Amino acid sequence: GIVRFTHHESGVIFSSERNNYNVNYLCSYDNRYIRYFKGHNDKVTSLSMSPADDGFLTASMDNSVCLWNLSSTTPVAKLQLPPRYTHPYAAFDASGMVFGVMCQD
């Protein structure tokens, strides 16, 4: 899986590869799960935390890119890529206002 630290002191988000394709939000201080983000149907290929706020991006082998907020278990937005593109990767720029998506075709 992929692991990223959040802006919160003990917060970590990571992709799951066992039995589901969720992204999990964990408090590392007391080792408890805060939230489970469900929106992908295949392996998560990238996970990018916004440098500006509590938003984050995920891309998946199901050819979708999701924009999330740590406060909600459902995506803020979901981009479904055309089937001819594979292995998507999404990341924020340094401002957190723009993101890019790269795929193989």
mmCIF file of C-alpha atoms in Angstrom:
data_model
loop_
_atom_site.group_PDB
_atom_site.id
_atom_site.type_symbol
_atom_site.label_atom_id
_atom_site.label_comp_id
_atom_site.label_asym_id
_atom_site.label_seq_id
_atom_site.Cartn_x
_atom_site.Cartn_y
_atom_site.Cartn_z
ATOM 1 C CA GLY A 1 0.000 0.000 0.000
ATOM 2 C CA ILE A 2 0.814 3.691 -0.078
ATOM 3 C CA VAL A 3 1.221 5.785 3.089
ATOM 4 C CA ARG A 4 1.026 9.568 3.490
ATOM 5 C CA PHE A 5 1.061 11.810 6.552
ATOM 6 C CA THR A 6 -1.756 14.331 6.948
ATOM 7 C CA HIS A 7 -1.521 17.857 8.362
ATOM 8 C CA HIS A 8 -2.646 16.525 11.728
ATOM 9 C CA GLU A 9 0.127 15.576 14.128
ATOM 10 C CA SER A 10 -0.785 11.891 14.440
ATOM 11 C CA GLY A 11 -2.792 11.416 11.251
ATOM 12 C CA VAL A 12 -1.843 8.962 8.528
ATOM 13 C CA ILE A 13 -3.739 7.876 5.419
ATOM 14 C CA PHE A 14 -2.889 4.683 3.595
ATOM 15 C CA SER A 15 -4.243 2.492 0.836
ATOM 16 C CA SER A 16 -5.497 -0.978 1.613
ATOM 17 C CA GLU A 17 -4.818 -3.993 -0.578
ATOM 18 C CA ARG A 18 -6.447 -6.699 1.522
ATOM 19 C CA ASN A 19 -10.013 -7.664 0.626
ATOM 20 C CA ASN A 20 -10.876 -4.108 -0.480
ATOM 21 C CA TYR A 21 -9.424 -1.006 -2.076
ATOM 22 C CA ASN A 22 -10.257 1.501 0.655
ATOM 23 C CA VAL A 23 -8.096 4.322 1.888
ATOM 24 C CA ASN A 24 -7.853 4.298 5.685
ATOM 25 C CA TYR A 25 -7.342 7.264 8.017
ATOM 26 C CA LEU A 26 -5.431 6.245 11.128
ATOM 27 C CA CYS A 27 -4.564 8.103 14.321
ATOM 28 C CA SER A 28 -1.068 6.814 15.043
ATOM 29 C CA TYR A 29 -1.122 8.230 18.584
ATOM 30 C CA ASP A 30 -3.668 5.718 19.896
ATOM 31 C CA ASN A 31 -3.632 3.353 16.883
ATOM 32 C CA ARG A 32 -7.318 3.734 16.004
ATOM 33 C CA TYR A 33 -9.037 4.168 12.676
ATOM 34 C CA ILE A 34 -10.810 7.485 12.231
ATOM 35 C CA ARG A 35 -12.392 6.919 8.808
ATOM 36 C CA TYR A 36 -12.546 4.544 5.842
ATOM 37 C CA PHE A 37 -12.753 6.084 2.372
ATOM 38 C CA LYS A 38 -14.587 3.838 -0.107
ATOM 39 C CA GLY A 39 -14.671 4.766 -3.771
ATOM 40 C CA HIS A 40 -12.363 2.523 -5.785
ATOM 41 C CA ASN A 41 -12.892 -0.955 -7.222
ATOM 42 C CA ASP A 42 -9.246 -1.818 -7.886
ATOM 43 C CA LYS A 43 -5.741 -1.178 -6.538
ATOM 44 C CA VAL A 44 -4.930 2.421 -5.569
ATOM 45 C CA THR A 45 -1.945 3.577 -7.631
ATOM 46 C CA SER A 46 -1.336 6.985 -6.046
ATOM 47 C CA LEU A 47 -2.232 8.937 -2.935
ATOM 48 C CA SER A 48 -1.436 12.654 -2.668
ATOM 49 C CA MET A 49 -2.152 14.919 0.300
ATOM 50 C CA SER A 50 -2.924 18.551 -0.512
ATOM 51 C CA PRO A 51 -0.310 20.964 0.866
ATOM 52 C CA ALA A 52 -3.063 23.581 1.355
ATOM 53 C CA ASP A 53 -5.818 21.811 3.312
ATOM 54 C CA ASP A 54 -7.314 18.455 4.316
ATOM 55 C CA GLY A 55 -7.979 17.431 0.734
ATOM 56 C CA PHE A 56 -6.298 14.455 -0.865
ATOM 57 C CA LEU A 57 -6.280 12.666 -4.210
ATOM 58 C CA THR A 58 -6.344 8.986 -5.067
ATOM 59 C CA ALA A 59 -5.959 7.270 -8.427
ATOM 60 C CA SER A 60 -6.762 3.644 -9.065
ATOM 61 C CA MET A 61 -6.398 0.817 -11.562
ATOM 62 C CA ASP A 62 -10.200 1.118 -11.981
ATOM 63 C CA ASN A 63 -9.338 4.200 -14.113
ATOM 64 C CA SER A 64 -10.751 6.712 -11.674
ATOM 65 C CA VAL A 65 -9.299 9.661 -9.779
ATOM 66 C CA CYS A 66 -11.050 10.795 -6.592
ATOM 67 C CA LEU A 67 -10.759 14.083 -4.730
ATOM 68 C CA TRP A 68 -11.483 13.607 -1.025
ATOM 69 C CA ASN A 69 -11.610 15.590 2.190
ATOM 70 C CA LEU A 70 -10.535 13.972 5.465
ATOM 71 C CA SER A 71 -13.867 14.940 7.056
ATOM 72 C CA SER A 72 -16.054 12.893 4.656
ATOM 73 C CA THR A 73 -16.061 9.225 3.644
ATOM 74 C CA THR A 74 -17.412 9.953 0.157
ATOM 75 C CA PRO A 75 -15.434 11.625 -2.638
ATOM 76 C CA VAL A 76 -15.867 15.352 -3.190
ATOM 77 C CA ALA A 77 -15.422 14.624 -6.913
ATOM 78 C CA LYS A 78 -14.680 11.596 -9.070
ATOM 79 C CA LEU A 79 -13.068 11.644 -12.512
ATOM 80 C CA GLN A 80 -13.603 8.524 -14.637
ATOM 81 C CA LEU A 81 -10.832 8.177 -17.204
ATOM 82 C CA PRO A 82 -11.333 6.633 -20.667
ATOM 83 C CA PRO A 83 -10.652 2.859 -20.792
ATOM 84 C CA ARG A 84 -7.648 3.242 -23.106
ATOM 85 C CA TYR A 85 -5.665 4.912 -20.323
ATOM 86 C CA THR A 86 -4.101 2.693 -17.677
ATOM 87 C CA HIS A 87 -2.077 3.031 -14.472
ATOM 88 C CA PRO A 88 -3.239 6.545 -13.508
ATOM 89 C CA TYR A 89 -1.217 8.675 -11.122
ATOM 90 C CA ALA A 90 -2.494 11.940 -9.600
ATOM 91 C CA ALA A 91 -0.674 14.613 -7.599
ATOM 92 C CA PHE A 92 -1.158 18.177 -6.346
ATOM 93 C CA ASP A 93 1.152 21.026 -7.267
ATOM 94 C CA ALA A 94 2.991 22.917 -4.503
ATOM 95 C CA SER A 95 0.098 25.361 -3.988
ATOM 96 C CA GLY A 96 -2.528 22.633 -3.579
ATOM 97 C CA MET A 97 -4.789 24.526 -5.991
ATOM 98 C CA VAL A 98 -3.978 22.474 -9.094
ATOM 99 C CA PHE A 99 -3.571 18.770 -9.644
ATOM 100 C CA GLY A 100 -2.360 16.708 -12.559
ATOM 101 C CA VAL A 101 -3.123 13.202 -13.759
ATOM 102 C CA MET A 102 -0.673 11.045 -15.687
ATOM 103 C CA CYS A 103 -1.633 7.764 -17.399
ATOM 104 C CA GLN A 104 -0.193 5.213 -19.742
ATOM 105 C CA ASP A 105 -1.944 4.774 -23.054
#
